[in-house]
Amino acid sequence: MPVPSQDFVPYATAAIDFHRALNVPGGELVTSRAELDSLHAHLVTLHGLFDAHTARTAPLIEIEGDHLRAARTRLWQAADHVHAAYHAAPRPGTGDVPSREACQAGLPEGAPELTICRRHQRTARLVRRRTTPTDLHHPFTGLIRH
């Protein structure tokens, strides 16, 4: 099987493993908003990669496309949870933890911290075009074809 000439995914995977091994054991006990923002950016980028693969593969190999579509949906769900965790994390400088009500109300906190929200909204528009509400809330996102 030929290897793509520009396959950077293994390097990205190694970088994340390296980051975890170096920063998590001796790091803060609570995940910082900066870390959550970076993780959200990573998940949104992975969602875009899976979206591109799904768009190319699904018309040719239906079953593989179903699995890629399911993976893309799960990545969006993960990004959505990380976005929520960001808003529940302690605020930089003060260390204040927003109340549950403030997080649920989605109160804006102002720039520049909310680049995560702009990224999230931009991706949400794509998700709404390519995913049904049922796909997003169904406990199993993959179809089984025989």
Short mmCIF file of N, CA, C and O in Angstrom, two decimals:
data_model
loop_
_atom_site.label_atom_id
_atom_site.label_comp_id
_atom_site.label_asym_id
_atom_site.label_seq_id
_atom_site.Cartn_x
_atom_site.Cartn_y
_atom_site.Cartn_z
N MET A 1 0.85 -1.17 0.00
CA MET A 1 0.00 0.00 0.00
C MET A 1 0.90 1.24 0.00
O MET A 1 1.79 1.37 0.84
N PRO A 2 0.69 2.16 -0.93
CA PRO A 2 1.53 3.35 -0.98
C PRO A 2 1.29 4.27 0.22
O PRO A 2 0.18 4.39 0.70
N VAL A 3 2.36 4.89 0.68
CA VAL A 3 2.27 5.83 1.80
C VAL A 3 2.15 7.24 1.23
O VAL A 3 2.92 7.62 0.35
N PRO A 4 1.17 8.02 1.72
CA PRO A 4 1.05 9.39 1.22
C PRO A 4 2.34 10.18 1.48
O PRO A 4 2.97 10.02 2.53
N SER A 5 2.74 11.00 0.52
CA SER A 5 4.00 11.72 0.64
C SER A 5 3.97 12.78 1.74
O SER A 5 5.00 13.15 2.26
N GLN A 6 2.79 13.26 2.11
CA GLN A 6 2.68 14.33 3.11
C GLN A 6 1.82 13.89 4.28
O GLN A 6 0.93 14.61 4.71
N ASP A 7 2.04 12.71 4.82
CA ASP A 7 1.21 12.21 5.92
C ASP A 7 1.74 12.74 7.25
O ASP A 7 2.69 12.20 7.82
N PHE A 8 1.11 13.81 7.74
CA PHE A 8 1.54 14.44 8.99
C PHE A 8 0.75 13.96 10.20
O PHE A 8 1.06 14.33 11.32
N VAL A 9 -0.27 13.15 9.99
CA VAL A 9 -1.11 12.69 11.10
C VAL A 9 -0.30 11.95 12.16
O VAL A 9 -0.48 12.19 13.35
N PRO A 10 0.62 11.05 11.78
CA PRO A 10 1.41 10.39 12.83
C PRO A 10 2.21 11.38 13.69
O PRO A 10 2.39 11.17 14.88
N TYR A 11 2.67 12.47 13.08
CA TYR A 11 3.41 13.48 13.85
C TYR A 11 2.49 14.22 14.81
O TYR A 11 2.86 14.52 15.94
N ALA A 12 1.27 14.51 14.37
CA ALA A 12 0.30 15.17 15.25
C ALA A 12 -0.05 14.26 16.42
O ALA A 12 -0.13 14.72 17.57
N THR A 13 -0.21 12.98 16.14
CA THR A 13 -0.52 12.02 17.20
C THR A 13 0.65 11.94 18.20
O THR A 13 0.43 11.96 19.41
N ALA A 14 1.86 11.88 17.70
CA ALA A 14 3.03 11.82 18.57
C ALA A 14 3.15 13.09 19.40
O ALA A 14 3.49 13.03 20.59
N ALA A 15 2.84 14.24 18.81
CA ALA A 15 2.92 15.50 19.55
C ALA A 15 1.91 15.53 20.70
O ALA A 15 2.22 16.00 21.80
N ILE A 16 0.73 15.01 20.46
CA ILE A 16 -0.28 14.98 21.54
C ILE A 16 0.15 14.01 22.63
O ILE A 16 0.03 14.33 23.83
N ASP A 17 0.65 12.85 22.26
CA ASP A 17 1.15 11.91 23.26
C ASP A 17 2.28 12.52 24.07
O ASP A 17 2.34 12.37 25.30
N PHE A 18 3.18 13.21 23.40
CA PHE A 18 4.31 13.87 24.06
C PHE A 18 3.81 14.95 25.02
O PHE A 18 4.26 15.05 26.16
N HIS A 19 2.86 15.75 24.56
CA HIS A 19 2.27 16.80 25.40
C HIS A 19 1.66 16.20 26.67
O HIS A 19 1.88 16.68 27.78
N ARG A 20 0.87 15.13 26.50
CA ARG A 20 0.22 14.48 27.65
C ARG A 20 1.26 13.96 28.62
O ARG A 20 1.17 14.18 29.83
N ALA A 21 2.28 13.27 28.11
CA ALA A 21 3.30 12.67 28.97
C ALA A 21 4.09 13.72 29.74
O ALA A 21 4.44 13.52 30.90
N LEU A 22 4.35 14.86 29.10
CA LEU A 22 5.15 15.90 29.76
C LEU A 22 4.33 16.82 30.66
O LEU A 22 4.80 17.24 31.71
N ASN A 23 3.13 17.17 30.24
CA ASN A 23 2.40 18.25 30.92
C ASN A 23 1.32 17.80 31.89
O ASN A 23 1.03 18.52 32.84
N VAL A 24 0.73 16.65 31.69
CA VAL A 24 -0.39 16.28 32.56
C VAL A 24 0.07 15.77 33.92
O VAL A 24 -0.46 16.23 34.94
N PRO A 25 1.06 14.87 34.01
CA PRO A 25 1.40 14.34 35.35
C PRO A 25 1.84 15.42 36.34
O PRO A 25 1.46 15.38 37.50
N GLY A 26 2.62 16.39 35.92
CA GLY A 26 3.11 17.42 36.83
C GLY A 26 2.39 18.74 36.69
O GLY A 26 2.75 19.71 37.33
N GLY A 27 1.37 18.77 35.89
CA GLY A 27 0.66 20.03 35.62
C GLY A 27 -0.40 20.34 36.65
O GLY A 27 -0.50 19.72 37.70
N GLU A 28 -1.20 21.33 36.30
CA GLU A 28 -2.29 21.77 37.17
C GLU A 28 -3.28 20.63 37.40
O GLU A 28 -3.46 19.77 36.55
N LEU A 29 -3.95 20.68 38.55
CA LEU A 29 -4.95 19.66 38.84
C LEU A 29 -6.23 19.91 38.05
O LEU A 29 -6.97 18.98 37.75
N VAL A 30 -6.47 21.17 37.72
CA VAL A 30 -7.65 21.54 36.96
C VAL A 30 -7.19 21.96 35.57
O VAL A 30 -6.23 22.72 35.42
N THR A 31 -7.87 21.46 34.54
CA THR A 31 -7.50 21.81 33.18
C THR A 31 -7.74 23.29 32.95
O THR A 31 -8.82 23.81 33.25
N SER A 32 -6.75 23.98 32.43
CA SER A 32 -6.87 25.42 32.21
C SER A 32 -7.72 25.70 30.98
O SER A 32 -7.89 24.86 30.10
N ARG A 33 -8.22 26.91 30.92
CA ARG A 33 -8.99 27.32 29.74
C ARG A 33 -8.12 27.31 28.49
O ARG A 33 -8.59 26.96 27.41
N ALA A 34 -6.85 27.66 28.62
CA ALA A 34 -5.95 27.64 27.46
C ALA A 34 -5.81 26.22 26.91
O ALA A 34 -5.85 26.00 25.71
N GLU A 35 -5.68 25.25 27.81
CA GLU A 35 -5.59 23.85 27.39
C GLU A 35 -6.89 23.40 26.73
O GLU A 35 -6.88 22.74 25.68
N LEU A 36 -8.02 23.77 27.31
CA LEU A 36 -9.32 23.40 26.74
C LEU A 36 -9.51 24.04 25.37
O LEU A 36 -10.04 23.42 24.45
N ASP A 37 -9.06 25.27 25.23
CA ASP A 37 -9.15 25.96 23.94
C ASP A 37 -8.32 25.21 22.89
O ASP A 37 -8.77 24.98 21.77
N SER A 38 -7.11 24.80 23.26
CA SER A 38 -6.26 24.05 22.33
C SER A 38 -6.86 22.70 21.98
O SER A 38 -6.83 22.27 20.82
N LEU A 39 -7.43 22.01 22.97
CA LEU A 39 -8.06 20.72 22.71
C LEU A 39 -9.28 20.90 21.80
O LEU A 39 -9.51 20.09 20.89
N HIS A 40 -10.04 21.96 22.01
CA HIS A 40 -11.20 22.24 21.16
C HIS A 40 -10.74 22.48 19.73
O HIS A 40 -11.33 21.95 18.78
N ALA A 41 -9.69 23.27 19.56
CA ALA A 41 -9.17 23.54 18.21
C ALA A 41 -8.75 22.24 17.54
O ALA A 41 -9.00 22.02 16.35
N HIS A 42 -8.12 21.35 18.31
CA HIS A 42 -7.69 20.07 17.76
C HIS A 42 -8.89 19.23 17.33
O HIS A 42 -8.91 18.66 16.23
N LEU A 43 -9.90 19.15 18.17
CA LEU A 43 -11.09 18.36 17.84
C LEU A 43 -11.82 18.92 16.62
O LEU A 43 -12.28 18.17 15.76
N VAL A 44 -11.91 20.25 16.54
CA VAL A 44 -12.58 20.87 15.39
C VAL A 44 -11.79 20.60 14.11
O VAL A 44 -12.37 20.33 13.05
N THR A 45 -10.47 20.62 14.20
CA THR A 45 -9.63 20.31 13.04
C THR A 45 -9.81 18.85 12.63
O THR A 45 -9.93 18.54 11.44
N LEU A 46 -9.85 17.94 13.60
CA LEU A 46 -10.10 16.53 13.30
C LEU A 46 -11.48 16.36 12.66
O LEU A 46 -11.65 15.59 11.73
N HIS A 47 -12.46 17.10 13.16
CA HIS A 47 -13.81 17.04 12.59
C HIS A 47 -13.75 17.44 11.11
O HIS A 47 -14.36 16.78 10.25
N GLY A 48 -13.01 18.49 10.79
CA GLY A 48 -12.87 18.92 9.41
C GLY A 48 -12.19 17.87 8.55
O GLY A 48 -12.58 17.64 7.39
N LEU A 49 -11.18 17.20 9.09
CA LEU A 49 -10.50 16.14 8.35
C LEU A 49 -11.45 14.98 8.08
O LEU A 49 -11.52 14.47 6.96
N PHE A 50 -12.19 14.57 9.10
CA PHE A 50 -13.14 13.48 8.91
C PHE A 50 -14.28 13.89 7.98
O PHE A 50 -14.79 13.06 7.22
N ASP A 51 -14.67 15.14 8.01
CA ASP A 51 -15.70 15.62 7.09
C ASP A 51 -15.22 15.50 5.64
O ASP A 51 -15.96 15.04 4.78
N ALA A 52 -13.97 15.88 5.40
CA ALA A 52 -13.41 15.78 4.05
C ALA A 52 -13.33 14.33 3.60
O ALA A 52 -13.68 13.99 2.47
N HIS A 53 -12.86 13.44 4.49
CA HIS A 53 -12.78 12.02 4.14
C HIS A 53 -14.18 11.43 3.91
O HIS A 53 -14.37 10.63 3.00
N THR A 54 -15.13 11.83 4.72
CA THR A 54 -16.50 11.34 4.58
C THR A 54 -17.09 11.76 3.23
O THR A 54 -17.70 10.95 2.53
N ALA A 55 -16.89 13.02 2.87
CA ALA A 55 -17.44 13.53 1.61
C ALA A 55 -16.86 12.78 0.41
O ALA A 55 -17.56 12.53 -0.57
N ARG A 56 -15.60 12.42 0.48
CA ARG A 56 -14.97 11.71 -0.64
C ARG A 56 -15.29 10.23 -0.65
O ARG A 56 -15.47 9.63 -1.70
N THR A 57 -15.36 9.62 0.52
CA THR A 57 -15.49 8.17 0.61
C THR A 57 -16.93 7.69 0.51
O THR A 57 -17.20 6.69 -0.16
N ALA A 58 -17.85 8.36 1.18
CA ALA A 58 -19.24 7.88 1.27
C ALA A 58 -19.89 7.57 -0.08
O ALA A 58 -20.57 6.55 -0.20
N PRO A 59 -19.69 8.41 -1.11
CA PRO A 59 -20.32 8.07 -2.40
C PRO A 59 -19.73 6.81 -3.05
O PRO A 59 -20.39 6.18 -3.88
N LEU A 60 -18.52 6.44 -2.68
CA LEU A 60 -17.85 5.30 -3.31
C LEU A 60 -18.02 4.00 -2.53
O LEU A 60 -18.24 2.94 -3.11
N ILE A 61 -17.87 4.08 -1.22
CA ILE A 61 -17.97 2.90 -0.36
C ILE A 61 -18.90 3.26 0.80
O ILE A 61 -18.49 3.87 1.78
N GLU A 62 -20.15 2.87 0.64
CA GLU A 62 -21.21 3.29 1.55
C GLU A 62 -20.95 2.92 3.01
O GLU A 62 -21.13 3.73 3.91
N ILE A 63 -20.50 1.68 3.25
CA ILE A 63 -20.30 1.23 4.62
C ILE A 63 -19.16 1.99 5.29
O ILE A 63 -19.28 2.44 6.42
N GLU A 64 -18.06 2.18 4.59
CA GLU A 64 -16.95 2.95 5.15
C GLU A 64 -17.40 4.38 5.41
O GLU A 64 -17.07 4.97 6.44
N GLY A 65 -18.17 4.94 4.48
CA GLY A 65 -18.70 6.29 4.66
C GLY A 65 -19.56 6.40 5.90
O GLY A 65 -19.51 7.41 6.62
N ASP A 66 -20.37 5.36 6.18
CA ASP A 66 -21.20 5.37 7.40
C ASP A 66 -20.34 5.46 8.65
O ASP A 66 -20.64 6.21 9.58
N HIS A 67 -19.26 4.69 8.67
CA HIS A 67 -18.38 4.71 9.85
C HIS A 67 -17.64 6.04 9.98
O HIS A 67 -17.49 6.56 11.09
N LEU A 68 -17.19 6.58 8.88
CA LEU A 68 -16.53 7.89 8.93
C LEU A 68 -17.51 8.97 9.38
O LEU A 68 -17.15 9.87 10.15
N ARG A 69 -18.74 8.89 8.90
CA ARG A 69 -19.77 9.85 9.30
C ARG A 69 -20.03 9.76 10.81
O ARG A 69 -20.14 10.76 11.50
N ALA A 70 -20.07 8.52 11.33
CA ALA A 70 -20.26 8.32 12.77
C ALA A 70 -19.09 8.90 13.57
O ALA A 70 -19.29 9.55 14.60
N ALA A 71 -17.87 8.68 13.08
CA ALA A 71 -16.69 9.23 13.76
C ALA A 71 -16.73 10.76 13.74
O ALA A 71 -16.43 11.41 14.75
N ARG A 72 -17.12 11.33 12.60
CA ARG A 72 -17.24 12.79 12.48
C ARG A 72 -18.25 13.32 13.50
O ARG A 72 -17.99 14.32 14.17
N THR A 73 -19.37 12.63 13.66
CA THR A 73 -20.39 13.05 14.62
C THR A 73 -19.86 12.99 16.04
O THR A 73 -20.06 13.90 16.83
N ARG A 74 -19.16 11.92 16.36
CA ARG A 74 -18.59 11.78 17.72
C ARG A 74 -17.55 12.87 17.99
O ARG A 74 -17.46 13.38 19.12
N LEU A 75 -16.78 13.24 16.98
CA LEU A 75 -15.80 14.32 17.17
C LEU A 75 -16.52 15.64 17.48
O LEU A 75 -16.06 16.41 18.32
N TRP A 76 -17.62 15.90 16.79
CA TRP A 76 -18.38 17.11 17.07
C TRP A 76 -18.94 17.07 18.49
O TRP A 76 -18.89 18.06 19.22
N GLN A 77 -19.45 15.91 18.90
CA GLN A 77 -19.98 15.79 20.25
C GLN A 77 -18.88 16.05 21.28
O GLN A 77 -19.10 16.73 22.29
N ALA A 78 -17.69 15.52 21.02
CA ALA A 78 -16.56 15.76 21.93
C ALA A 78 -16.20 17.24 21.97
O ALA A 78 -15.98 17.81 23.04
N ALA A 79 -16.15 17.89 20.80
CA ALA A 79 -15.84 19.32 20.75
C ALA A 79 -16.90 20.12 21.50
O ALA A 79 -16.57 21.10 22.19
N ASP A 80 -18.14 19.73 21.38
CA ASP A 80 -19.23 20.42 22.08
C ASP A 80 -19.06 20.32 23.59
O ASP A 80 -19.23 21.29 24.32
N HIS A 81 -18.66 19.14 24.07
CA HIS A 81 -18.42 18.97 25.51
C HIS A 81 -17.21 19.77 25.98
O HIS A 81 -17.22 20.35 27.07
N VAL A 82 -16.15 19.80 25.17
CA VAL A 82 -14.97 20.58 25.55
C VAL A 82 -15.30 22.07 25.59
O VAL A 82 -14.85 22.79 26.49
N HIS A 83 -16.13 22.53 24.67
CA HIS A 83 -16.58 23.92 24.67
C HIS A 83 -17.33 24.22 25.96
O HIS A 83 -17.11 25.26 26.61
N ALA A 84 -18.21 23.32 26.38
CA ALA A 84 -18.95 23.50 27.63
C ALA A 84 -18.00 23.48 28.83
O ALA A 84 -18.15 24.27 29.77
N ALA A 85 -17.00 22.59 28.80
CA ALA A 85 -16.02 22.52 29.89
C ALA A 85 -15.23 23.82 29.99
O ALA A 85 -14.92 24.29 31.09
N TYR A 86 -14.91 24.41 28.85
CA TYR A 86 -14.19 25.69 28.83
C TYR A 86 -14.97 26.73 29.63
O TYR A 86 -14.41 27.46 30.44
N HIS A 87 -16.26 26.82 29.39
CA HIS A 87 -17.06 27.83 30.09
C HIS A 87 -17.29 27.50 31.56
O HIS A 87 -17.62 28.38 32.34
N ALA A 88 -17.08 26.24 31.95
CA ALA A 88 -17.21 25.84 33.35
C ALA A 88 -15.88 25.91 34.09
O ALA A 88 -15.85 25.80 35.31
N ALA A 89 -14.78 26.11 33.36
CA ALA A 89 -13.44 26.14 33.97
C ALA A 89 -13.20 27.47 34.68
O ALA A 89 -13.81 28.49 34.33
N PRO A 90 -12.30 27.46 35.66
CA PRO A 90 -11.98 28.72 36.36
C PRO A 90 -11.47 29.79 35.39
O PRO A 90 -10.73 29.50 34.46
N ARG A 91 -11.89 31.01 35.64
CA ARG A 91 -11.47 32.13 34.81
C ARG A 91 -10.02 32.49 35.14
O ARG A 91 -9.62 32.47 36.30
N PRO A 92 -9.24 32.84 34.10
CA PRO A 92 -7.86 33.23 34.36
C PRO A 92 -7.82 34.53 35.17
O PRO A 92 -8.69 35.38 35.04
N GLY A 93 -6.81 34.64 35.98
CA GLY A 93 -6.66 35.86 36.78
C GLY A 93 -7.39 35.78 38.10
O GLY A 93 -6.79 35.88 39.15
N THR A 94 -8.69 35.55 38.07
CA THR A 94 -9.48 35.52 39.31
C THR A 94 -9.61 34.13 39.88
O THR A 94 -9.77 33.97 41.09
N GLY A 95 -9.62 33.11 39.02
CA GLY A 95 -9.84 31.75 39.48
C GLY A 95 -11.30 31.47 39.79
O GLY A 95 -11.64 30.39 40.25
N ASP A 96 -12.16 32.45 39.53
CA ASP A 96 -13.59 32.26 39.78
C ASP A 96 -14.13 31.16 38.88
O ASP A 96 -13.80 31.08 37.70
N VAL A 97 -14.96 30.33 39.45
CA VAL A 97 -15.63 29.28 38.68
C VAL A 97 -17.05 29.78 38.41
O VAL A 97 -17.77 30.10 39.35
N PRO A 98 -17.43 29.86 37.14
CA PRO A 98 -18.77 30.33 36.83
C PRO A 98 -19.83 29.42 37.45
O PRO A 98 -19.63 28.22 37.58
N SER A 99 -20.94 30.02 37.83
CA SER A 99 -22.05 29.21 38.36
C SER A 99 -22.63 28.36 37.25
O SER A 99 -22.50 28.67 36.07
N ARG A 100 -23.29 27.29 37.64
CA ARG A 100 -23.94 26.41 36.66
C ARG A 100 -24.96 27.20 35.85
O ARG A 100 -25.09 27.02 34.65
N GLU A 101 -25.67 28.11 36.49
CA GLU A 101 -26.67 28.91 35.80
C GLU A 101 -26.04 29.81 34.74
O GLU A 101 -26.56 29.98 33.65
N ALA A 102 -24.89 30.41 35.05
CA ALA A 102 -24.21 31.28 34.09
C ALA A 102 -23.75 30.47 32.89
O ALA A 102 -23.85 30.93 31.75
N CYS A 103 -23.26 29.25 33.12
CA CYS A 103 -22.82 28.40 32.01
C CYS A 103 -24.01 27.99 31.15
O CYS A 103 -23.94 28.00 29.92
N GLN A 104 -25.10 27.62 31.79
CA GLN A 104 -26.28 27.19 31.03
C GLN A 104 -26.89 28.34 30.26
O GLN A 104 -27.44 28.14 29.19
N ALA A 105 -26.79 29.55 30.79
CA ALA A 105 -27.35 30.71 30.10
C ALA A 105 -26.48 31.12 28.92
O ALA A 105 -26.91 31.88 28.06
N GLY A 106 -25.24 30.63 28.87
CA GLY A 106 -24.33 30.96 27.77
C GLY A 106 -23.95 32.42 27.76
O GLY A 106 -23.83 33.03 26.70
N LEU A 107 -23.74 32.99 28.94
CA LEU A 107 -23.40 34.40 29.03
C LEU A 107 -22.06 34.69 28.38
O LEU A 107 -21.08 34.00 28.66
N PRO A 108 -21.97 35.67 27.51
CA PRO A 108 -20.68 35.99 26.89
C PRO A 108 -19.72 36.56 27.93
O PRO A 108 -20.12 37.24 28.86
N GLU A 109 -18.46 36.27 27.72
CA GLU A 109 -17.43 36.72 28.66
C GLU A 109 -16.50 37.74 28.05
O GLU A 109 -15.63 38.25 28.72
N GLY A 110 -16.64 38.02 26.77
CA GLY A 110 -15.83 39.04 26.13
C GLY A 110 -14.57 38.52 25.47
O GLY A 110 -14.10 37.44 25.75
N ALA A 111 -14.04 39.33 24.57
CA ALA A 111 -12.81 39.01 23.84
C ALA A 111 -11.61 39.24 24.75
O ALA A 111 -11.71 39.98 25.71
N PRO A 112 -10.45 38.68 24.50
CA PRO A 112 -10.12 37.78 23.38
C PRO A 112 -10.35 36.32 23.71
O PRO A 112 -10.11 35.46 22.88
N GLU A 113 -10.82 36.01 24.90
CA GLU A 113 -10.95 34.63 25.32
C GLU A 113 -11.94 33.83 24.49
O GLU A 113 -11.89 32.61 24.47
N LEU A 114 -12.84 34.47 23.82
CA LEU A 114 -13.91 33.74 23.17
C LEU A 114 -13.62 33.34 21.73
O LEU A 114 -14.54 33.11 20.95
N THR A 115 -12.35 33.21 21.37
CA THR A 115 -12.04 32.64 20.05
C THR A 115 -12.60 31.23 19.97
O THR A 115 -12.99 30.79 18.90
N ILE A 116 -12.66 30.54 21.10
CA ILE A 116 -13.24 29.20 21.12
C ILE A 116 -14.69 29.24 20.67
O ILE A 116 -15.16 28.38 19.94
N CYS A 117 -15.43 30.27 21.07
CA CYS A 117 -16.84 30.37 20.70
C CYS A 117 -17.00 30.66 19.20
O CYS A 117 -17.89 30.10 18.56
N ARG A 118 -16.16 31.51 18.67
CA ARG A 118 -16.22 31.79 17.22
C ARG A 118 -15.93 30.51 16.43
O ARG A 118 -16.61 30.20 15.47
N ARG A 119 -14.90 29.78 16.84
CA ARG A 119 -14.54 28.52 16.18
C ARG A 119 -15.70 27.53 16.31
O ARG A 119 -16.07 26.86 15.35
N HIS A 120 -16.30 27.46 17.48
CA HIS A 120 -17.39 26.53 17.73
C HIS A 120 -18.61 26.87 16.87
O HIS A 120 -19.21 25.98 16.27
N GLN A 121 -18.95 28.15 16.79
CA GLN A 121 -20.10 28.56 15.99
C GLN A 121 -19.86 28.30 14.50
O GLN A 121 -20.76 27.89 13.79
N ARG A 122 -18.65 28.56 14.04
CA ARG A 122 -18.31 28.32 12.63
C ARG A 122 -18.48 26.83 12.30
O ARG A 122 -19.05 26.47 11.27
N THR A 123 -18.01 25.97 13.18
CA THR A 123 -18.13 24.53 12.95
C THR A 123 -19.57 24.08 13.12
O THR A 123 -20.03 23.19 12.39
N ALA A 124 -20.30 24.68 14.03
CA ALA A 124 -21.71 24.32 14.24
C ALA A 124 -22.53 24.54 12.97
O ALA A 124 -23.43 23.76 12.67
N ARG A 125 -22.21 25.58 12.22
CA ARG A 125 -22.93 25.81 10.95
C ARG A 125 -22.70 24.65 9.99
O ARG A 125 -23.62 24.19 9.32
N LEU A 126 -21.47 24.17 9.90
CA LEU A 126 -21.17 23.01 9.06
C LEU A 126 -21.90 21.77 9.56
O LEU A 126 -22.48 21.02 8.78
N VAL A 127 -21.90 21.58 10.87
CA VAL A 127 -22.55 20.41 11.46
C VAL A 127 -24.05 20.43 11.14
O VAL A 127 -24.63 19.41 10.77
N ARG A 128 -24.67 21.59 11.26
CA ARG A 128 -26.11 21.69 10.97
C ARG A 128 -26.43 21.37 9.51
O ARG A 128 -27.49 20.85 9.21
N ARG A 129 -25.50 21.66 8.60
CA ARG A 129 -25.72 21.36 7.19
C ARG A 129 -25.55 19.88 6.88
O ARG A 129 -26.16 19.36 5.95
N ARG A 130 -24.68 19.19 7.64
CA ARG A 130 -24.32 17.82 7.29
C ARG A 130 -24.84 16.76 8.24
O ARG A 130 -24.64 15.57 8.00
N THR A 131 -25.48 17.17 9.33
CA THR A 131 -25.91 16.23 10.35
C THR A 131 -27.33 16.56 10.79
O THR A 131 -27.66 17.73 10.94
N THR A 132 -28.13 15.54 11.01
CA THR A 132 -29.48 15.78 11.50
C THR A 132 -29.47 15.81 13.03
O THR A 132 -28.57 15.23 13.66
N PRO A 133 -30.46 16.44 13.64
CA PRO A 133 -30.56 16.42 15.11
C PRO A 133 -30.62 14.98 15.65
O PRO A 133 -30.05 14.69 16.70
N THR A 134 -31.26 14.09 14.92
CA THR A 134 -31.33 12.69 15.35
C THR A 134 -29.94 12.08 15.39
O THR A 134 -29.60 11.36 16.33
N ASP A 135 -29.12 12.36 14.37
CA ASP A 135 -27.75 11.84 14.36
C ASP A 135 -26.97 12.31 15.58
O ASP A 135 -26.21 11.55 16.16
N LEU A 136 -27.19 13.56 15.96
CA LEU A 136 -26.43 14.13 17.07
C LEU A 136 -26.86 13.61 18.43
O LEU A 136 -26.08 13.59 19.37
N HIS A 137 -28.12 13.19 18.55
CA HIS A 137 -28.64 12.79 19.86
C HIS A 137 -28.90 11.30 20.00
O HIS A 137 -29.24 10.82 21.07
N HIS A 138 -28.74 10.55 18.91
CA HIS A 138 -28.95 9.11 18.96
C HIS A 138 -27.77 8.46 19.68
O HIS A 138 -26.63 8.85 19.47
N PRO A 139 -28.02 7.48 20.54
CA PRO A 139 -26.92 6.86 21.29
C PRO A 139 -25.92 6.10 20.41
O PRO A 139 -24.78 5.92 20.79
N PHE A 140 -26.33 5.68 19.23
CA PHE A 140 -25.44 4.98 18.31
C PHE A 140 -25.48 5.69 16.98
O PHE A 140 -26.53 5.83 16.38
N THR A 141 -24.33 6.21 16.53
CA THR A 141 -24.32 7.04 15.33
C THR A 141 -23.97 6.28 14.06
O THR A 141 -23.98 6.86 12.99
N GLY A 142 -23.67 4.99 14.16
CA GLY A 142 -23.29 4.25 12.97
C GLY A 142 -24.41 3.35 12.48
O GLY A 142 -25.17 2.79 13.27
N LEU A 143 -24.54 3.23 11.21
CA LEU A 143 -25.50 2.32 10.61
C LEU A 143 -24.83 0.97 10.38
O LEU A 143 -23.65 0.89 10.12
N ILE A 144 -25.62 -0.07 10.49
CA ILE A 144 -25.09 -1.41 10.24
C ILE A 144 -25.71 -1.87 8.92
O ILE A 144 -26.91 -1.96 8.79
N ARG A 145 -24.85 -2.13 7.95
CA ARG A 145 -25.31 -2.62 6.66
C ARG A 145 -24.75 -4.00 6.44
O ARG A 145 -23.63 -4.31 6.79
N HIS A 146 -25.55 -4.84 5.82
CA HIS A 146 -25.10 -6.21 5.51
C HIS A 146 -25.11 -6.42 4.03
O HIS A 146 -25.81 -5.88 3.28
#
